[in-house]
């Protein structure tokens, strides 16, 4: 069974928790795009961990965890992440890194800073060098991580990349450092990472052909997809389920299950349109009750009501076979809850897609439902939920046309209602 787990909103939906939940039965977990800009918070019997690059299956020693070809890897940060896992008692021997994954160089981080500083309208990137690394990949300047194996080859490629980049973009010097510092950092990281780097395609192909349970772990969500998101306020890769095929190396016809992850409300970090954003007391309530601060940057996340057009749009683009709704417990204590059913733009009713500059003007149209006051964090069955919470879930299923198969009522793995 090939099973993709993708973000149904703007990222930070709680994919890490669900991948960790599904990974208990998975033979392999593959990250297929993005890089260390991801921040998956996982709470399980081993403790609390913030994963950035390592797939969320790492806690299960029998699950092979693949950093796939479509990912961009910052070697020094990956080394730090491995160390923090090892310090927490986690064996990372089940990790493999695709030799074709591209390297995020310090140069790319300098460039990210330079580019954000020079934009009149910021993208609000994580400043992790993600966009510049993908630019270089598409521009055929990039370095694949497998190229680190041959030290002499690596040094000559790195040196020419460094010189060419500074020539093309002298402005990055202001944010940058020396070649020697970069070389020293990279060669130290190389020592740690070499044993993990291999051609991952034979491994993946074998698993797929043997009918193993393979999980494809997306980063971010449909609204930050390079092609379909709120361009230009997007990331530089394809988080949608179609991105799994290129990024992991799996035929599209093999993907049989797609779980879209959504919160019971909406959050976003970074710039760009967010029609249901609340800048009032309710927004603060969601931020505080939901602990809405970025796992990678610590930036407070903007919060707002659930946006149904986003879920419907993602249902088409991703082909959700089911949804998982996270953080339903955060809405407890409200007498009423709202959902945005569509948008109004100049007196006309709209759904997605809309270009970002139009979405910025769109007004959300809400439907208000009854809230509930009970603490639901101990509920383990759908029928344990208060009537109003059940009606909230059912209303969304009806509006989106996709079953909500999982409902999360707290951060722990077992705080999950399964309706399988
Ligand atoms: P970049 O991927 O760092 O270039 O950032 C592009 C956009 O994606 C910005 O709006 C970021 O805030 C957003 N973004 C990147 N990574 C994450 C994440 O892990 N969670 C939420 N938003 C993210």
Short mmCIF file of C-alpha atoms and ligand atoms in Angstrom, two decimals:
data_model
loop_
_atom_site.label_atom_id
_atom_site.label_comp_id
_atom_site.label_asym_id
_atom_site.label_seq_id
_atom_site.Cartn_x
_atom_site.Cartn_y
_atom_site.Cartn_z
CA UNK A 1 0.00 0.00 0.00
CA UNK A 2 1.42 3.35 -1.01
CA UNK A 3 -0.03 6.04 1.22
CA UNK A 4 0.62 9.78 0.89
CA UNK A 5 0.10 12.10 3.87
CA UNK A 6 -0.21 15.68 2.68
CA UNK A 7 -1.01 19.12 4.09
CA UNK A 8 -4.52 20.34 3.25
CA UNK A 9 -3.92 23.98 4.29
CA UNK A 10 -0.85 26.29 4.62
CA UNK A 11 1.45 23.80 6.38
CA UNK A 12 1.81 23.06 10.09
CA UNK A 13 -1.39 21.03 10.06
CA UNK A 14 0.04 18.26 12.22
CA UNK A 15 1.31 15.88 9.53
CA UNK A 16 4.15 14.79 11.82
CA UNK A 17 1.75 13.42 14.42
CA UNK A 18 -0.25 11.49 11.81
CA UNK A 19 2.84 10.13 10.05
CA UNK A 20 4.14 9.02 13.44
CA UNK A 21 0.70 7.40 14.06
CA UNK A 22 0.68 5.59 10.69
CA UNK A 23 4.39 4.76 10.84
CA UNK A 24 3.80 2.22 13.60
CA UNK A 25 2.65 -0.09 10.80
CA UNK A 26 4.80 1.28 7.96
CA UNK A 27 7.80 -0.45 6.42
CA UNK A 28 9.10 2.76 4.88
CA UNK A 29 8.54 6.52 5.25
CA UNK A 30 9.77 8.84 2.50
CA UNK A 31 10.07 12.64 2.62
CA UNK A 32 9.65 13.70 -1.00
CA UNK A 33 10.09 17.50 -1.08
CA UNK A 34 11.05 20.56 0.95
CA UNK A 35 13.86 20.75 3.42
CA UNK A 36 14.68 21.92 6.90
CA UNK A 37 11.96 24.57 6.66
CA UNK A 38 9.61 21.81 7.85
CA UNK A 39 8.89 21.58 11.52
CA UNK A 40 7.07 18.46 12.61
CA UNK A 41 6.45 18.28 16.33
CA UNK A 42 6.07 14.77 17.62
CA UNK A 43 5.12 13.69 21.11
CA UNK A 44 5.36 9.98 21.78
CA UNK A 45 6.65 7.53 24.38
CA UNK A 46 10.25 8.66 23.69
CA UNK A 47 9.57 12.34 24.46
CA UNK A 48 8.91 15.49 22.46
CA UNK A 49 10.90 16.07 19.26
CA UNK A 50 10.90 18.76 16.55
CA UNK A 51 11.82 17.10 13.28
CA UNK A 52 12.91 19.20 10.34
CA UNK A 53 14.43 16.89 7.75
CA UNK A 54 14.25 13.41 9.22
CA UNK A 55 11.05 11.52 8.30
CA UNK A 56 8.57 11.08 11.15
CA UNK A 57 8.96 7.28 11.06
CA UNK A 58 12.38 7.45 12.71
CA UNK A 59 11.03 6.33 16.09
CA UNK A 60 10.12 2.91 14.76
CA UNK A 61 13.40 0.97 14.28
CA UNK A 62 11.74 -1.34 11.74
CA UNK A 63 10.72 1.52 9.46
CA UNK A 64 13.21 2.55 6.77
CA UNK A 65 13.22 6.36 6.66
CA UNK A 66 14.18 7.94 3.36
CA UNK A 67 15.18 11.54 2.75
CA UNK A 68 14.05 11.45 -0.86
CA UNK A 69 15.44 12.79 -4.10
CA UNK A 70 13.10 15.80 -4.16
CA UNK A 71 14.32 17.06 -0.78
CA UNK A 72 17.00 19.72 -0.26
CA UNK A 73 19.36 18.95 2.60
CA UNK A 74 21.35 21.33 4.77
CA UNK A 75 24.11 18.94 5.88
CA UNK A 76 25.08 20.75 9.10
CA UNK A 77 21.48 21.06 10.27
CA UNK A 78 20.82 17.42 9.49
CA UNK A 79 23.84 16.44 11.60
CA UNK A 80 22.44 18.51 14.49
CA UNK A 81 19.04 16.91 14.12
CA UNK A 82 20.53 13.41 14.13
CA UNK A 83 22.50 14.26 17.23
CA UNK A 84 19.44 15.53 19.08
CA UNK A 85 17.58 12.33 18.21
CA UNK A 86 20.52 10.19 19.32
CA UNK A 87 20.79 12.21 22.55
CA UNK A 88 17.11 11.39 23.12
CA UNK A 89 17.95 7.67 22.85
CA UNK A 90 16.69 7.21 19.27
CA UNK A 91 18.67 4.92 16.97
CA UNK A 92 19.00 6.65 13.58
CA UNK A 93 20.44 3.60 11.79
CA UNK A 94 17.18 3.25 9.83
CA UNK A 95 17.77 6.50 7.92
CA UNK A 96 18.87 6.69 4.29
CA UNK A 97 19.49 9.80 2.21
CA UNK A 98 19.02 9.87 -1.55
CA UNK A 99 22.30 10.58 -3.33
CA UNK A 100 20.28 12.80 -5.70
CA UNK A 101 18.88 15.08 -3.00
CA UNK A 102 20.32 18.55 -3.45
CA UNK A 103 22.52 20.29 -0.90
CA UNK A 104 21.41 23.51 0.75
CA UNK A 105 24.72 25.36 0.99
CA UNK A 106 25.45 28.23 3.36
CA UNK A 107 25.52 30.24 0.09
CA UNK A 108 21.79 29.55 -0.30
CA UNK A 109 21.03 30.87 3.16
CA UNK A 110 22.97 34.07 2.41
CA UNK A 111 21.03 34.35 -0.83
CA UNK A 112 17.65 33.79 0.92
CA UNK A 113 18.49 36.65 3.30
CA UNK A 114 19.66 38.87 0.48
CA UNK A 115 16.60 38.16 -1.67
CA UNK A 116 14.12 38.71 1.14
CA UNK A 117 15.87 41.95 2.10
CA UNK A 118 15.70 43.20 -1.49
CA UNK A 119 12.00 42.36 -2.09
CA UNK A 120 9.55 45.23 -1.69
CA UNK A 121 6.86 42.66 -0.86
CA UNK A 122 8.34 39.89 1.30
CA UNK A 123 7.53 36.21 0.77
CA UNK A 124 8.15 35.65 4.46
CA UNK A 125 10.44 32.66 3.85
CA UNK A 126 11.96 30.67 6.69
CA UNK A 127 15.41 32.00 5.58
CA UNK A 128 16.63 28.41 5.46
CA UNK A 129 17.94 28.71 1.89
CA UNK A 130 15.17 26.53 0.47
CA UNK A 131 14.13 28.73 -2.46
CA UNK A 132 17.72 29.44 -3.59
CA UNK A 133 18.65 25.74 -3.39
CA UNK A 134 15.71 24.85 -5.64
CA UNK A 135 16.59 27.77 -7.95
CA UNK A 136 20.07 26.32 -8.37
CA UNK A 137 18.67 22.83 -8.90
CA UNK A 138 16.39 24.07 -11.70
CA UNK A 139 19.18 26.30 -13.07
CA UNK A 140 21.58 23.32 -13.23
CA UNK A 141 24.03 24.90 -10.79
CA UNK A 142 23.13 22.71 -7.81
CA UNK A 143 25.16 20.04 -6.03
CA UNK A 144 23.65 16.64 -5.31
CA UNK A 145 24.54 15.24 -1.90
CA UNK A 146 26.03 12.10 -3.49
CA UNK A 147 28.72 14.34 -4.96
CA UNK A 148 30.18 14.64 -1.48
CA UNK A 149 31.51 11.09 -1.74
CA UNK A 150 34.49 12.03 -3.90
CA UNK A 151 36.22 14.72 -1.86
CA UNK A 152 38.31 16.15 -4.69
CA UNK A 153 35.34 16.34 -7.05
CA UNK A 154 33.22 17.90 -4.29
CA UNK A 155 35.80 20.58 -3.53
CA UNK A 156 36.18 21.58 -7.15
CA UNK A 157 32.37 21.74 -7.69
CA UNK A 158 31.91 23.71 -4.48
CA UNK A 159 34.64 26.17 -5.34
CA UNK A 160 33.26 26.85 -8.82
CA UNK A 161 29.74 27.19 -7.38
CA UNK A 162 30.97 29.65 -4.76
CA UNK A 163 32.87 31.75 -7.30
CA UNK A 164 30.06 31.73 -9.86
CA UNK A 165 27.44 32.64 -7.26
CA UNK A 166 29.42 35.60 -5.92
CA UNK A 167 30.01 36.79 -9.46
CA UNK A 168 26.33 36.54 -10.41
CA UNK A 169 25.09 37.90 -7.09
CA UNK A 170 27.71 40.09 -5.46
CA UNK A 171 25.02 41.40 -3.07
CA UNK A 172 25.02 38.18 -1.06
CA UNK A 173 28.55 38.95 0.20
CA UNK A 174 26.97 41.19 2.84
CA UNK A 175 25.26 38.14 4.39
CA UNK A 176 28.02 35.64 3.67
CA UNK A 177 31.23 34.14 4.93
CA UNK A 178 34.40 32.67 3.49
CA UNK A 179 34.84 29.64 1.28
CA UNK A 180 37.13 28.06 3.85
CA UNK A 181 34.56 28.30 6.64
CA UNK A 182 31.94 26.76 4.36
CA UNK A 183 34.35 24.00 3.31
CA UNK A 184 35.28 23.16 6.89
CA UNK A 185 31.65 22.95 8.01
CA UNK A 186 30.65 20.82 5.04
CA UNK A 187 33.53 18.38 5.33
CA UNK A 188 32.81 17.86 9.04
CA UNK A 189 29.13 17.15 8.24
CA UNK A 190 30.18 14.88 5.37
CA UNK A 191 31.98 12.54 7.79
CA UNK A 192 28.72 11.98 9.69
CA UNK A 193 26.41 11.77 6.69
CA UNK A 194 28.37 9.57 4.24
CA UNK A 195 27.16 6.26 5.70
CA UNK A 196 23.53 7.30 5.17
CA UNK A 197 23.87 8.39 1.52
CA UNK A 198 22.91 5.93 -1.20
CA UNK A 199 20.92 5.45 -4.37
CA UNK A 200 17.48 5.06 -2.82
CA UNK A 201 15.57 4.02 -5.94
CA UNK A 202 16.38 0.27 -5.77
CA UNK A 203 15.31 0.24 -2.11
CA UNK A 204 12.05 2.05 -2.85
CA UNK A 205 11.30 -0.04 -5.90
CA UNK A 206 11.86 -3.24 -3.96
CA UNK A 207 9.50 -2.08 -1.21
CA UNK A 208 6.78 -1.06 -3.68
CA UNK A 209 7.08 -4.26 -5.70
CA UNK A 210 6.93 -6.37 -2.56
CA UNK A 211 3.65 -4.66 -1.59
CA UNK A 212 5.13 -3.06 1.54
CA UNK A 213 3.40 -0.28 3.41
CA UNK A 214 5.14 2.89 2.20
CA UNK A 215 4.23 6.28 3.63
CA UNK A 216 4.98 9.44 1.67
CA UNK A 217 5.40 12.35 4.05
CA UNK A 218 4.58 15.77 2.65
CA UNK A 219 5.85 19.04 4.01
CA UNK A 220 3.80 22.25 4.01
CA UNK A 221 0.38 22.20 2.30
CA UNK A 222 -1.52 22.81 -0.88
CA UNK A 223 -1.72 26.60 -0.35
CA UNK A 224 2.11 26.83 -0.38
CA UNK A 225 2.54 24.63 -3.46
CA UNK A 226 4.75 26.25 -6.07
CA UNK A 227 2.19 25.77 -8.86
CA UNK A 228 -1.15 25.80 -7.03
CA UNK A 229 -0.55 27.82 -3.89
CA UNK A 230 -0.81 31.55 -3.21
CA UNK A 231 2.05 32.39 -5.59
CA UNK A 232 4.46 34.12 -4.98
CA UNK A 233 3.95 33.47 -1.23
CA UNK A 234 4.75 29.79 -1.67
CA UNK A 235 7.59 27.37 -1.21
CA UNK A 236 9.74 26.24 -4.13
CA UNK A 237 8.61 22.64 -4.42
CA UNK A 238 5.44 20.59 -4.83
CA UNK A 239 3.86 19.45 -1.56
CA UNK A 240 0.74 18.08 -3.30
CA UNK A 241 0.34 14.32 -3.75
CA UNK A 242 1.48 14.54 -7.38
CA UNK A 243 4.84 15.79 -6.09
CA UNK A 244 5.44 12.43 -4.44
CA UNK A 245 5.93 10.72 -7.73
CA UNK A 246 8.85 12.85 -8.90
CA UNK A 247 10.24 13.51 -5.44
CA UNK A 248 10.26 9.94 -4.18
CA UNK A 249 10.49 7.97 -7.44
CA UNK A 250 7.16 6.15 -7.32
CA UNK A 251 4.79 5.70 -10.29
CA UNK A 252 1.65 7.85 -9.80
CA UNK A 253 -0.58 4.83 -10.40
CA UNK A 254 0.92 3.12 -7.33
CA UNK A 255 -0.44 5.68 -4.86
CA UNK A 256 -3.67 4.26 -3.48
CA UNK A 257 -4.38 6.28 -0.37
CA UNK A 258 -4.05 10.01 0.21
CA UNK A 259 -4.71 11.43 3.67
CA UNK A 260 -5.17 15.21 3.75
CA UNK A 261 -4.30 16.73 7.10
CA UNK A 262 -6.28 19.75 8.25
CA UNK A 263 -6.67 21.51 11.54
CA UNK A 264 -10.19 22.24 12.83
CA UNK A 265 -9.31 25.88 12.10
CA UNK A 266 -6.62 27.52 9.92
CA UNK A 267 -3.11 28.79 10.64
CA UNK A 268 -0.36 30.25 8.48
CA UNK A 269 3.11 31.66 8.88
CA UNK A 270 4.67 33.91 6.29
CA UNK A 271 3.08 36.50 4.07
CA UNK A 272 0.29 36.40 1.50
CA UNK A 273 -3.49 36.08 1.50
CA UNK A 274 -5.30 34.30 4.33
CA UNK A 275 -8.99 35.11 3.91
CA UNK A 276 -10.23 33.77 7.25
CA UNK A 277 -7.46 35.36 9.35
CA UNK A 278 -8.73 36.69 12.70
CA UNK A 279 -6.87 39.59 14.25
CA UNK A 280 -9.18 39.89 17.24
CA UNK A 281 -9.65 38.13 20.58
CA UNK A 282 -10.81 34.96 18.81
CA UNK A 283 -7.58 34.87 16.82
CA UNK A 284 -5.64 35.16 20.09
CA UNK A 285 -7.77 32.41 21.66
CA UNK A 286 -6.83 30.02 18.82
CA UNK A 287 -3.17 31.04 19.00
CA UNK A 288 -2.92 30.55 22.76
CA UNK A 289 -5.09 27.42 23.06
CA UNK A 290 -3.47 25.86 20.01
CA UNK A 291 0.11 26.87 20.99
CA UNK A 292 0.48 28.26 17.49
CA UNK A 293 4.17 29.10 17.20
CA UNK A 294 6.35 27.83 14.32
CA UNK A 295 8.46 24.76 15.14
CA UNK A 296 11.34 25.95 12.91
CA UNK A 297 11.28 29.72 13.31
CA UNK A 298 9.28 30.21 16.55
CA UNK A 299 7.22 32.83 14.66
CA UNK A 300 3.65 33.17 15.98
CA UNK A 301 1.26 31.66 13.47
CA UNK A 302 -1.67 33.74 12.24
CA UNK A 303 -4.94 31.98 13.04
CA UNK A 304 -8.48 31.96 11.65
CA UNK A 305 -11.57 29.87 11.09
CA UNK A 306 -11.59 26.77 8.92
CA UNK A 307 -11.63 27.56 5.21
CA UNK A 308 -13.72 25.05 3.25
CA UNK A 309 -12.72 26.31 -0.25
CA UNK A 310 -9.12 25.37 0.63
CA UNK A 311 -10.18 21.86 1.60
CA UNK A 312 -12.31 21.43 -1.53
CA UNK A 313 -9.50 22.75 -3.75
CA UNK A 314 -7.03 20.37 -2.13
CA UNK A 315 -9.48 17.49 -2.48
CA UNK A 316 -9.28 17.90 -6.25
CA UNK A 317 -5.53 18.55 -6.48
CA UNK A 318 -4.51 15.85 -4.02
CA UNK A 319 -7.29 13.29 -4.54
CA UNK A 320 -7.87 12.82 -0.80
CA UNK A 321 -9.28 9.43 0.00
CA UNK A 322 -9.79 10.68 3.57
CA UNK A 323 -9.07 13.62 5.84
CA UNK A 324 -7.57 13.73 9.32
CA UNK A 325 -8.77 16.64 11.44
CA UNK A 326 -6.24 17.86 13.99
CA UNK A 327 -6.65 19.95 17.13
CA UNK A 328 -10.42 19.65 17.44
CA UNK A 329 -9.86 19.98 21.23
CA UNK A 330 -8.60 23.56 20.71
CA UNK A 331 -12.15 24.67 19.82
CA UNK A 332 -13.57 23.39 23.13
CA UNK A 333 -14.98 26.15 25.31
CA UNK A 334 -16.47 28.24 22.49
CA UNK A 335 -20.22 28.81 22.41
CA UNK A 336 -20.14 29.11 18.61
CA UNK A 337 -17.72 28.08 15.87
CA UNK A 338 -17.61 29.36 12.30
CA UNK A 339 -16.57 27.86 9.00
CA UNK A 340 -15.99 29.74 5.77
CA UNK A 341 -18.09 28.13 3.04
CA UNK A 342 -17.06 30.42 0.16
CA UNK A 343 -15.76 33.92 -0.57
CA UNK A 344 -17.34 37.13 -1.71
CA UNK A 345 -15.48 39.31 -4.19
CA UNK A 346 -17.18 42.45 -5.49
CA UNK A 347 -20.61 41.01 -4.70
CA UNK A 348 -19.95 37.71 -6.44
CA UNK A 349 -19.57 34.32 -4.82
CA UNK A 350 -16.19 32.56 -5.32
CA UNK A 351 -14.46 29.30 -4.52
CA UNK A 352 -10.80 28.43 -5.21
CA UNK A 353 -8.78 28.69 -7.38
CA UNK A 354 -8.26 32.44 -7.26
CA UNK A 355 -4.93 34.17 -7.93
CA UNK A 356 -3.26 35.48 -4.76
CA UNK A 357 -3.87 39.15 -5.64
CA UNK A 358 -7.62 38.47 -5.92
CA UNK A 359 -7.73 36.20 -2.89
CA UNK A 360 -6.24 39.10 -0.93
CA UNK A 361 -9.45 41.09 -1.63
CA UNK A 362 -11.86 38.18 -1.06
CA UNK A 363 -14.15 38.32 1.96
CA UNK A 364 -14.95 35.06 3.72
CA UNK A 365 -18.61 34.09 4.00
CA UNK A 366 -19.24 32.18 7.21
CA UNK A 367 -21.70 29.67 8.49
CA UNK A 368 -21.95 29.57 12.28
CA UNK A 369 -22.41 26.32 14.15
CA UNK A 370 -23.01 25.54 17.81
CA UNK A 371 -19.86 25.10 19.91
CA UNK A 372 -19.21 22.85 22.89
CA UNK A 373 -17.75 23.42 26.32
CA UNK A 374 -16.70 19.89 27.29
CA UNK A 375 -13.02 18.88 27.46
CA UNK A 376 -12.72 16.34 24.62
CA UNK A 377 -9.03 15.48 25.04
CA UNK A 378 -9.96 12.15 26.65
CA UNK A 379 -12.39 11.08 23.90
CA UNK A 380 -11.22 8.00 22.00
CA UNK A 381 -14.36 7.17 20.00
CA UNK A 382 -16.43 9.37 17.71
CA UNK A 383 -19.49 8.67 19.83
CA UNK A 384 -17.68 10.01 22.93
CA UNK A 385 -17.65 13.51 21.38
CA UNK A 386 -20.31 16.07 22.33
CA UNK A 387 -23.17 16.31 19.82
CA UNK A 388 -22.05 19.77 18.59
CA UNK A 389 -18.49 18.52 17.89
CA UNK A 390 -19.89 15.58 15.92
CA UNK A 391 -22.10 17.93 13.92
CA UNK A 392 -19.10 20.18 13.21
CA UNK A 393 -17.16 17.21 11.80
CA UNK A 394 -20.14 15.93 9.80
CA UNK A 395 -20.86 19.35 8.34
CA UNK A 396 -17.30 19.61 7.03
CA UNK A 397 -17.44 16.13 5.53
CA UNK A 398 -20.61 17.11 3.75
CA UNK A 399 -19.20 20.40 2.42
CA UNK A 400 -15.89 18.90 1.27
CA UNK A 401 -17.23 15.53 0.13
CA UNK A 402 -14.42 13.55 1.80
CA UNK A 403 -14.72 11.41 4.96
CA UNK A 404 -12.89 12.62 8.06
CA UNK A 405 -11.43 9.33 9.18
CA UNK A 406 -9.22 10.55 12.02
CA UNK A 407 -9.79 13.22 14.63
CA UNK A 408 -6.98 14.38 16.86
CA UNK A 409 -7.89 15.65 20.34
CA UNK A 410 -4.40 16.22 21.78
CA UNK A 411 -0.70 15.99 20.94
CA UNK A 412 -0.09 12.41 22.12
CA UNK A 413 -0.22 9.55 19.62
CA UNK A 414 -3.11 7.90 21.52
CA UNK A 415 -5.18 11.10 21.59
CA UNK A 416 -6.55 10.14 18.20
CA UNK A 417 -10.06 9.02 17.28
CA UNK A 418 -10.04 6.52 14.44
CA UNK A 419 -13.29 5.92 12.57
CA UNK A 420 -11.85 3.07 10.44
P1 LIG B 1 10.40 28.84 2.30
O1 LIG B 1 9.88 27.47 2.05
O2 LIG B 1 11.29 28.95 3.50
O3 LIG B 1 10.98 29.46 1.06
O4 LIG B 1 9.12 29.76 2.66
C1 LIG B 1 8.07 29.96 1.71
C2 LIG B 1 6.72 30.04 2.41
O5 LIG B 1 6.40 28.80 3.04
C3 LIG B 1 6.66 31.08 3.53
O6 LIG B 1 5.34 31.58 3.58
C4 LIG B 1 6.93 30.26 4.78
O7 LIG B 1 6.40 30.85 5.95
C5 LIG B 1 6.21 28.98 4.43
N1 LIG B 1 6.79 27.82 5.13
C6 LIG B 1 7.93 27.20 4.85
N2 LIG B 1 8.11 26.13 5.66
C7 LIG B 1 7.05 26.10 6.47
C8 LIG B 1 6.63 25.20 7.51
O8 LIG B 1 7.26 24.21 7.87
N3 LIG B 1 5.46 25.50 8.11
C9 LIG B 1 4.69 26.56 7.73
N4 LIG B 1 5.02 27.40 6.76
C10 LIG B 1 6.20 27.18 6.15
#
